[in-house]
mmCIF file of C-alpha atoms and ligand atoms in Angstrom:
data_model
loop_
_atom_site.group_PDB
_atom_site.id
_atom_site.type_symbol
_atom_site.label_atom_id
_atom_site.label_comp_id
_atom_site.label_asym_id
_atom_site.label_seq_id
_atom_site.Cartn_x
_atom_site.Cartn_y
_atom_site.Cartn_z
ATOM 1 C CA UNK E 1 -11.241 64.875 2.486
ATOM 2 C CA UNK E 2 -8.071 65.569 0.347
ATOM 3 C CA UNK E 3 -9.439 64.205 -3.003
ATOM 4 C CA UNK E 4 -12.720 66.205 -2.731
ATOM 5 C CA UNK E 5 -12.714 67.563 -5.999
ATOM 6 C CA UNK E 6 -11.884 71.646 -4.906
ATOM 7 C CA UNK E 7 -11.017 74.799 -6.118
ATOM 8 C CA UNK E 8 -8.764 76.588 -4.682
ATOM 9 C CA UNK E 9 -9.141 80.603 -4.994
ATOM 10 C CA UNK E 10 -6.485 83.073 -4.555
ATOM 11 C CA UNK E 11 -5.218 86.087 -6.264
ATOM 12 C CA UNK E 12 -2.634 84.127 -7.977
ATOM 13 C CA UNK E 13 0.630 86.112 -8.850
ATOM 14 C CA UNK E 14 1.124 84.122 -12.518
ATOM 15 C CA UNK E 15 1.846 87.030 -14.316
ATOM 16 C CA UNK E 16 5.151 87.844 -12.350
ATOM 17 C CA UNK E 17 6.215 84.398 -11.907
ATOM 18 C CA UNK E 18 8.677 82.674 -14.325
ATOM 19 C CA UNK E 19 8.050 79.110 -15.945
ATOM 20 C CA UNK E 20 9.859 77.705 -13.382
ATOM 21 C CA UNK E 21 7.975 75.118 -10.475
ATOM 22 C CA UNK E 22 6.305 76.516 -7.357
ATOM 23 C CA UNK E 23 5.282 75.244 -4.918
ATOM 24 C CA UNK E 24 1.639 74.139 -3.855
ATOM 25 C CA UNK E 25 1.348 73.927 -0.157
ATOM 26 C CA UNK E 26 -2.188 72.542 1.373
ATOM 27 C CA UNK E 27 -1.507 74.114 4.804
ATOM 28 C CA UNK E 28 -4.607 72.503 6.656
ATOM 29 C CA UNK E 29 -3.279 71.949 9.534
ATOM 30 C CA UNK E 30 -4.476 74.543 12.320
ATOM 31 C CA UNK E 31 -2.541 77.613 12.697
ATOM 32 C CA UNK E 32 -1.848 77.853 16.741
ATOM 33 C CA UNK E 33 -2.393 81.205 18.585
ATOM 34 C CA UNK E 34 -0.058 83.509 19.523
ATOM 35 C CA UNK E 35 2.671 80.846 19.048
ATOM 36 C CA UNK E 36 2.165 79.690 16.121
ATOM 37 C CA UNK E 37 1.683 75.342 15.556
ATOM 38 C CA UNK E 38 4.985 73.564 14.572
ATOM 39 C CA UNK E 39 3.412 72.988 11.341
ATOM 40 C CA UNK E 40 2.648 76.491 10.425
ATOM 41 C CA UNK E 41 5.802 77.964 11.841
ATOM 42 C CA UNK E 42 7.719 75.011 9.782
ATOM 43 C CA UNK E 43 5.945 76.537 6.610
ATOM 44 C CA UNK E 44 6.710 80.169 7.209
ATOM 45 C CA UNK E 45 9.930 79.143 8.302
ATOM 46 C CA UNK E 46 10.661 77.533 4.371
ATOM 47 C CA UNK E 47 9.166 80.391 3.029
ATOM 48 C CA UNK E 48 11.693 82.647 4.339
ATOM 49 C CA UNK E 49 14.473 80.497 3.708
ATOM 50 C CA UNK E 50 13.510 80.163 0.111
ATOM 51 C CA UNK E 51 12.762 83.546 -1.508
ATOM 52 C CA UNK E 52 13.464 82.404 -4.967
ATOM 53 C CA UNK E 53 10.018 80.185 -4.750
ATOM 54 C CA UNK E 54 6.724 81.234 -4.826
ATOM 55 C CA UNK E 55 4.339 79.419 -2.222
ATOM 56 C CA UNK E 56 0.734 79.306 -3.350
ATOM 57 C CA UNK E 57 -0.628 78.219 0.585
ATOM 58 C CA UNK E 58 -4.301 76.474 0.698
ATOM 59 C CA UNK E 59 -5.697 77.331 3.761
ATOM 60 C CA UNK E 60 -8.801 74.836 4.843
ATOM 61 C CA UNK E 61 -10.296 75.473 8.612
ATOM 62 C CA UNK E 62 -12.795 72.660 7.798
ATOM 63 C CA UNK E 63 -13.386 71.538 4.589
ATOM 64 C CA UNK E 64 -13.686 74.718 3.484
ATOM 65 C CA UNK E 65 -14.338 78.517 5.637
ATOM 66 C CA UNK E 66 -17.907 78.231 7.203
ATOM 67 C CA UNK E 67 -18.986 77.127 10.559
ATOM 68 C CA UNK E 68 -15.703 76.153 11.342
ATOM 69 C CA UNK E 69 -13.332 79.157 12.220
ATOM 70 C CA UNK E 70 -14.490 80.221 16.000
ATOM 71 C CA UNK E 71 -13.344 77.110 18.555
ATOM 72 C CA UNK E 72 -14.668 78.900 20.879
ATOM 73 C CA UNK E 73 -18.234 78.803 20.003
ATOM 74 C CA UNK E 74 -18.162 75.328 19.027
ATOM 75 C CA UNK E 75 -16.665 75.666 15.701
ATOM 76 C CA UNK E 76 -19.317 78.261 14.681
ATOM 77 C CA UNK E 77 -18.704 81.868 13.426
ATOM 78 C CA UNK E 78 -21.830 83.012 15.868
ATOM 79 C CA UNK E 79 -22.337 86.152 17.858
ATOM 80 C CA UNK E 80 -19.615 87.948 19.330
ATOM 81 C CA UNK E 81 -18.891 88.221 22.967
ATOM 82 C CA UNK E 82 -15.566 89.261 22.516
ATOM 83 C CA UNK E 83 -14.100 92.471 21.334
ATOM 84 C CA UNK E 84 -11.826 91.104 18.927
ATOM 85 C CA UNK E 85 -14.373 89.087 17.266
ATOM 86 C CA UNK E 86 -14.802 89.337 13.508
ATOM 87 C CA UNK E 87 -17.390 88.236 11.291
ATOM 88 C CA UNK E 88 -15.856 86.129 8.958
ATOM 89 C CA UNK E 89 -12.640 84.542 9.718
ATOM 90 C CA UNK E 90 -14.087 85.300 13.311
ATOM 91 C CA UNK E 91 -11.227 83.107 15.016
ATOM 92 C CA UNK E 92 -8.137 85.297 15.293
ATOM 93 C CA UNK E 93 -5.661 82.251 15.579
ATOM 94 C CA UNK E 94 -6.741 82.119 11.567
ATOM 95 C CA UNK E 95 -6.729 85.760 10.981
ATOM 96 C CA UNK E 96 -3.473 86.189 12.869
ATOM 97 C CA UNK E 97 -1.743 83.822 11.274
ATOM 98 C CA UNK E 98 -2.929 83.649 7.552
ATOM 99 C CA UNK E 99 -1.661 87.409 7.460
ATOM 100 C CA UNK E 100 1.690 86.223 8.868
ATOM 101 C CA UNK E 101 1.866 84.244 5.494
ATOM 102 C CA UNK E 102 0.193 86.558 3.490
ATOM 103 C CA UNK E 103 3.092 89.442 4.795
ATOM 104 C CA UNK E 104 5.733 87.347 3.363
ATOM 105 C CA UNK E 105 6.862 88.408 -0.266
ATOM 106 C CA UNK E 106 7.039 85.206 -1.786
ATOM 107 C CA UNK E 107 3.851 83.653 -0.630
ATOM 108 C CA UNK E 108 -0.296 84.110 -0.746
ATOM 109 C CA UNK E 109 -2.957 81.775 0.668
ATOM 110 C CA UNK E 110 -5.812 80.291 -1.506
ATOM 111 C CA UNK E 111 -8.948 79.309 0.509
ATOM 112 C CA UNK E 112 -9.817 75.974 0.133
ATOM 113 C CA UNK E 113 -13.649 75.365 -1.466
ATOM 114 C CA UNK E 114 -15.001 71.665 -1.257
ATOM 115 C CA UNK E 115 -17.160 70.693 -4.514
ATOM 116 C CA UNK E 116 -17.176 67.068 -3.640
ATOM 117 C CA UNK E 117 -16.316 65.947 -7.101
ATOM 118 C CA UNK E 118 -19.657 67.944 -8.068
ATOM 119 C CA UNK E 119 -22.264 66.809 -5.594
ATOM 120 C CA UNK E 120 -22.207 69.408 -3.532
ATOM 121 C CA UNK E 121 -24.923 72.181 -4.358
ATOM 122 C CA UNK E 122 -24.101 75.102 -6.349
ATOM 123 C CA UNK E 123 -25.335 77.666 -3.690
ATOM 124 C CA UNK E 124 -23.650 75.774 -0.788
ATOM 125 C CA UNK E 125 -20.268 76.372 -2.618
ATOM 126 C CA UNK E 126 -21.077 80.004 -4.298
ATOM 127 C CA UNK E 127 -21.695 80.213 -0.467
ATOM 128 C CA UNK E 128 -18.236 79.405 0.702
ATOM 129 C CA UNK E 129 -16.608 81.135 -2.348
ATOM 130 C CA UNK E 130 -18.545 84.516 -0.913
ATOM 131 C CA UNK E 131 -17.541 83.844 2.991
ATOM 132 C CA UNK E 132 -13.517 83.443 1.672
ATOM 133 C CA UNK E 133 -14.078 87.133 -0.139
ATOM 134 C CA UNK E 134 -15.594 88.419 3.377
ATOM 135 C CA UNK E 135 -12.266 87.520 4.935
ATOM 136 C CA UNK E 136 -10.628 89.773 2.872
ATOM 137 C CA UNK E 137 -12.472 92.508 3.871
ATOM 138 C CA UNK E 138 -13.626 91.755 7.620
ATOM 139 C CA UNK E 139 -11.277 93.480 10.363
ATOM 140 C CA UNK E 140 -7.785 92.538 10.893
ATOM 141 C CA UNK E 141 -7.371 91.565 7.539
ATOM 142 C CA UNK E 142 -5.670 94.732 6.051
ATOM 143 C CA UNK E 143 -2.753 93.005 5.148
ATOM 144 C CA UNK E 144 -4.661 90.309 2.581
ATOM 145 C CA UNK E 145 -6.451 93.562 1.292
ATOM 146 C CA UNK E 146 -2.971 95.004 0.699
ATOM 147 C CA UNK E 147 -1.731 91.892 -0.618
ATOM 148 C CA UNK E 148 -4.334 91.339 -3.202
ATOM 149 C CA UNK E 149 -4.155 95.528 -4.095
ATOM 150 C CA UNK E 150 -0.007 94.445 -4.682
ATOM 151 C CA UNK E 151 -1.006 91.727 -6.855
ATOM 152 C CA UNK E 152 -3.001 93.632 -8.570
ATOM 153 C CA UNK E 153 -1.197 96.671 -9.145
ATOM 154 C CA UNK E 154 1.321 94.652 -10.735
ATOM 155 C CA UNK E 155 -1.155 93.256 -13.411
ATOM 156 C CA UNK E 156 -2.098 90.238 -12.005
ATOM 157 C CA UNK E 157 -5.536 89.163 -11.788
ATOM 158 C CA UNK E 158 -7.287 86.948 -9.523
ATOM 159 C CA UNK E 159 -7.267 83.262 -10.309
ATOM 160 C CA UNK E 160 -8.401 79.682 -9.292
ATOM 161 C CA UNK E 161 -6.482 76.351 -8.892
ATOM 162 C CA UNK E 162 -8.513 73.264 -9.258
ATOM 163 C CA UNK E 163 -7.862 69.989 -7.590
ATOM 164 C CA UNK E 164 -9.582 67.122 -9.518
ATOM 165 C CA UNK E 165 -6.105 64.874 -7.749
ATOM 166 C CA UNK E 166 -6.634 63.332 -11.318
ATOM 167 C CA UNK E 167 -6.743 63.723 -14.826
ATOM 168 C CA UNK E 168 -9.286 65.739 -16.684
ATOM 169 C CA UNK E 169 -11.273 64.137 -19.451
ATOM 170 C CA UNK E 170 -9.380 64.579 -22.817
ATOM 171 C CA UNK E 171 -12.511 66.298 -24.114
ATOM 172 C CA UNK E 172 -13.041 68.979 -21.454
ATOM 173 C CA UNK E 173 -9.432 69.402 -20.837
ATOM 174 C CA UNK E 174 -8.941 72.512 -22.752
ATOM 175 C CA UNK E 175 -12.024 73.940 -21.434
ATOM 176 C CA UNK E 176 -10.962 73.715 -18.040
ATOM 177 C CA UNK E 177 -7.319 74.877 -18.463
ATOM 178 C CA UNK E 178 -8.634 77.588 -20.119
ATOM 179 C CA UNK E 179 -10.399 78.773 -17.029
ATOM 180 C CA UNK E 180 -7.996 78.458 -14.222
ATOM 181 C CA UNK E 181 -4.366 79.138 -13.642
ATOM 182 C CA UNK E 182 -3.366 75.470 -12.336
ATOM 183 C CA UNK E 183 -4.890 72.044 -12.023
ATOM 184 C CA UNK E 184 -3.707 69.344 -9.723
ATOM 185 C CA UNK E 185 -3.604 66.191 -12.327
ATOM 186 C CA UNK E 186 -2.462 63.840 -9.545
ATOM 187 C CA UNK E 187 -2.537 63.962 -6.080
ATOM 188 C CA UNK E 188 -1.534 60.466 -4.351
ATOM 189 C CA UNK E 189 0.828 58.479 -1.974
ATOM 190 C CA UNK E 190 4.347 57.396 -2.123
ATOM 191 C CA UNK E 191 4.561 54.298 -0.236
ATOM 192 C CA UNK E 192 3.289 51.316 -2.282
ATOM 193 C CA UNK E 193 2.097 49.622 0.793
ATOM 194 C CA UNK E 194 -1.348 50.645 0.747
ATOM 195 C CA UNK E 195 -1.996 50.018 4.694
ATOM 196 C CA UNK E 196 0.867 52.206 5.096
ATOM 197 C CA UNK E 197 -0.840 55.175 3.606
ATOM 198 C CA UNK E 198 -3.289 55.239 6.516
ATOM 199 C CA UNK E 199 -6.260 56.063 4.582
ATOM 200 C CA UNK E 200 -4.577 58.955 2.829
ATOM 201 C CA UNK E 201 -5.106 57.762 -0.403
ATOM 202 C CA UNK E 202 -8.081 56.078 -1.882
ATOM 203 C CA UNK E 203 -7.327 52.582 -2.574
ATOM 204 C CA UNK E 204 -6.305 51.441 -5.352
ATOM 205 C CA UNK E 205 -4.122 54.173 -5.627
ATOM 206 C CA UNK E 206 -1.150 54.728 -8.286
ATOM 207 C CA UNK E 207 2.151 55.048 -5.889
ATOM 208 C CA UNK E 208 3.554 58.478 -7.239
ATOM 209 C CA UNK E 209 7.023 58.466 -9.181
ATOM 210 C CA UNK E 210 7.588 61.254 -11.952
ATOM 211 C CA UNK E 211 9.106 58.561 -14.515
ATOM 212 C CA UNK E 212 5.651 57.115 -14.575
ATOM 213 C CA UNK E 213 3.527 60.074 -15.384
ATOM 214 C CA UNK E 214 2.464 60.331 -18.785
ATOM 215 C CA UNK E 215 0.096 62.121 -20.964
ATOM 216 C CA UNK E 216 -3.546 61.460 -19.333
ATOM 217 C CA UNK E 217 -1.625 59.858 -16.182
ATOM 218 C CA UNK E 218 -0.798 62.248 -14.370
ATOM 219 C CA UNK E 219 0.004 64.933 -16.884
ATOM 220 C CA UNK E 220 -2.186 66.688 -19.245
ATOM 221 C CA UNK E 221 -3.285 65.172 -22.389
ATOM 222 C CA UNK E 222 -1.981 68.091 -24.816
ATOM 223 C CA UNK E 223 1.286 69.018 -23.613
ATOM 224 C CA UNK E 224 0.873 72.611 -23.580
ATOM 225 C CA UNK E 225 -1.159 72.783 -20.733
ATOM 226 C CA UNK E 226 2.408 71.313 -18.566
ATOM 227 C CA UNK E 227 3.052 74.874 -17.141
ATOM 228 C CA UNK E 228 -0.378 74.778 -15.738
ATOM 229 C CA UNK E 229 -0.277 71.307 -14.021
ATOM 230 C CA UNK E 230 0.381 70.357 -10.379
ATOM 231 C CA UNK E 231 1.156 67.083 -8.174
ATOM 232 C CA UNK E 232 0.814 66.327 -4.710
ATOM 233 C CA UNK E 233 2.162 63.967 -2.921
ATOM 234 C CA UNK E 234 1.491 62.289 0.670
ATOM 235 C CA UNK E 235 3.285 59.459 2.599
ATOM 236 C CA UNK E 236 6.412 60.101 1.642
ATOM 237 C CA UNK E 237 8.055 57.269 3.574
ATOM 238 C CA UNK E 238 9.178 53.284 2.412
ATOM 239 C CA UNK E 239 8.813 51.466 0.776
ATOM 240 C CA UNK E 240 10.034 51.940 -1.734
ATOM 241 C CA UNK E 241 12.972 53.872 -0.795
ATOM 242 C CA UNK E 242 11.916 57.418 0.791
ATOM 243 C CA UNK E 243 15.284 59.205 1.489
ATOM 244 C CA UNK E 244 16.335 62.569 1.025
ATOM 245 C CA UNK E 245 18.249 61.216 -2.304
ATOM 246 C CA UNK E 246 14.563 60.063 -3.688
ATOM 247 C CA UNK E 247 13.146 63.060 -2.630
ATOM 248 C CA UNK E 248 15.632 65.103 -4.473
ATOM 249 C CA UNK E 249 15.252 62.996 -7.659
ATOM 250 C CA UNK E 250 12.007 63.120 -7.699
ATOM 251 C CA UNK E 251 11.555 67.022 -6.953
ATOM 252 C CA UNK E 252 13.803 67.439 -9.888
ATOM 253 C CA UNK E 253 12.341 65.613 -11.833
ATOM 254 C CA UNK E 254 8.949 67.132 -11.549
ATOM 255 C CA UNK E 255 11.091 70.521 -12.408
ATOM 256 C CA UNK E 256 12.681 69.061 -15.328
ATOM 257 C CA UNK E 257 8.791 68.011 -16.592
ATOM 258 C CA UNK E 258 8.099 71.847 -16.145
ATOM 259 C CA UNK E 259 5.095 71.563 -14.148
ATOM 260 C CA UNK E 260 3.342 74.633 -12.305
ATOM 261 C CA UNK E 261 4.048 73.638 -8.642
ATOM 262 C CA UNK E 262 4.249 70.611 -6.608
ATOM 263 C CA UNK E 263 4.440 69.539 -2.962
ATOM 264 C CA UNK E 264 5.517 66.348 -1.067
ATOM 265 C CA UNK E 265 4.573 65.381 2.304
ATOM 266 C CA UNK E 266 6.021 62.623 4.415
ATOM 267 C CA UNK E 267 2.810 62.454 6.422
ATOM 268 C CA UNK E 268 -0.610 63.178 5.919
ATOM 269 C CA UNK E 269 -2.043 66.228 4.397
ATOM 270 C CA UNK E 270 -1.932 68.051 7.675
ATOM 271 C CA UNK E 271 1.840 67.735 8.341
ATOM 272 C CA UNK E 272 4.744 69.731 7.353
ATOM 273 C CA UNK E 273 7.405 68.448 9.552
ATOM 274 C CA UNK E 274 7.361 64.606 9.269
ATOM 275 C CA UNK E 275 10.458 63.463 7.841
ATOM 276 C CA UNK E 276 12.492 63.224 5.296
ATOM 277 C CA UNK E 277 9.927 65.204 3.439
ATOM 278 C CA UNK E 278 9.699 68.062 5.907
ATOM 279 C CA UNK E 279 8.296 71.172 3.929
ATOM 280 C CA UNK E 280 11.763 72.742 5.021
ATOM 281 C CA UNK E 281 13.668 70.037 3.216
ATOM 282 C CA UNK E 282 11.381 69.841 0.193
ATOM 283 C CA UNK E 283 11.344 73.559 -0.418
ATOM 284 C CA UNK E 284 15.610 73.501 -0.324
ATOM 285 C CA UNK E 285 15.334 70.746 -2.793
ATOM 286 C CA UNK E 286 13.099 72.462 -4.967
ATOM 287 C CA UNK E 287 15.284 75.674 -4.824
ATOM 288 C CA UNK E 288 18.547 73.698 -5.909
ATOM 289 C CA UNK E 289 16.081 72.094 -8.770
ATOM 290 C CA UNK E 290 15.060 75.210 -10.007
ATOM 291 C CA UNK E 291 18.404 77.017 -9.838
ATOM 292 C CA UNK E 292 20.463 74.505 -11.588
HETATM 293 C C1 NAG J 301 17.989 65.628 4.327
HETATM 294 O O1 NAG J 301 18.045 67.017 4.037
HETATM 295 C C2 NAG J 301 17.948 68.058 4.845
HETATM 296 C C3 NAG J 301 17.313 69.382 4.310
HETATM 297 O O2 NAG J 301 18.793 69.828 3.945
HETATM 298 C C4 NAG J 301 18.328 67.878 6.360
HETATM 299 O O3 NAG J 301 17.946 69.078 7.256
HETATM 300 C C5 NAG J 301 18.393 66.894 7.098
HETATM 301 O O4 NAG J 301 19.432 66.596 7.937
HETATM 302 C C6 NAG J 301 18.784 65.567 5.905
HETATM 303 N N1 NAG J 301 18.708 64.375 6.355
HETATM 304 C C7 NAG J 301 19.672 63.323 6.382
HETATM 305 C C8 NAG J 301 19.201 62.100 6.925
HETATM 306 O O5 NAG J 301 20.237 63.640 5.910
#
């Protein structure tokens, strides 16, 4: 799922951000209920502790927004029996906890839409986009509307992050970058022991190291698109050495390249709490790197 060619939709505050590298957090874990799940709580804590960073938080109930929100109904958004039911984003675990992230001044949520490397039908992709848009207007979503209006009041237009997970063909690169806010040009694993990647990266994959990124290989062919490029790294554990020091070095290297956004996790895409690259440690090191 994680490397499906995806579009992330959001109201993205690019206009108010400087050129510094931000966080692109794929928060695909279940949010929990009144008590947030540990993964979500760790993310909220990191956002609150790093006010100098902007967090783009990708929300993905189940490869997109549809047929997945209401666990009580077998995963379907079907007929309401409960007074709190909302048609779009019907599971209040999602609505409540997404609201909590959107309420933070330096965070905004982004809806995940799967395109299956272009294999999924256009009507299905459009239906997911329409569904995400409806989440914004369903009851209990006043905070999202507020966040959206606030961004627009600052002169910020709605934006899109695209995630092909690898480079775009040089012939199309300018066209794609021209349409979106950011593109994930590399999403891969850190460890070079592929069995240790737990199926998290397609085989064979290129273990991540910012030093090996180059034009057309994780970085855009045209360097003027560096500030719109993102990298995401999973399975940040050894071998090779994955320590706080290595993480600091990698994060600082990415900041030095001037990329749009990044994210490291020591587990699969669902975890924010595996060490050493917890969302807290990663955000702390990114804050250090961008303020140096
Ligand atoms: C790594 O850094 C984090 C964030 O500062 C810290 O909480 C953690 O204790 C450190 N781990 C080690 C093993 O030093």
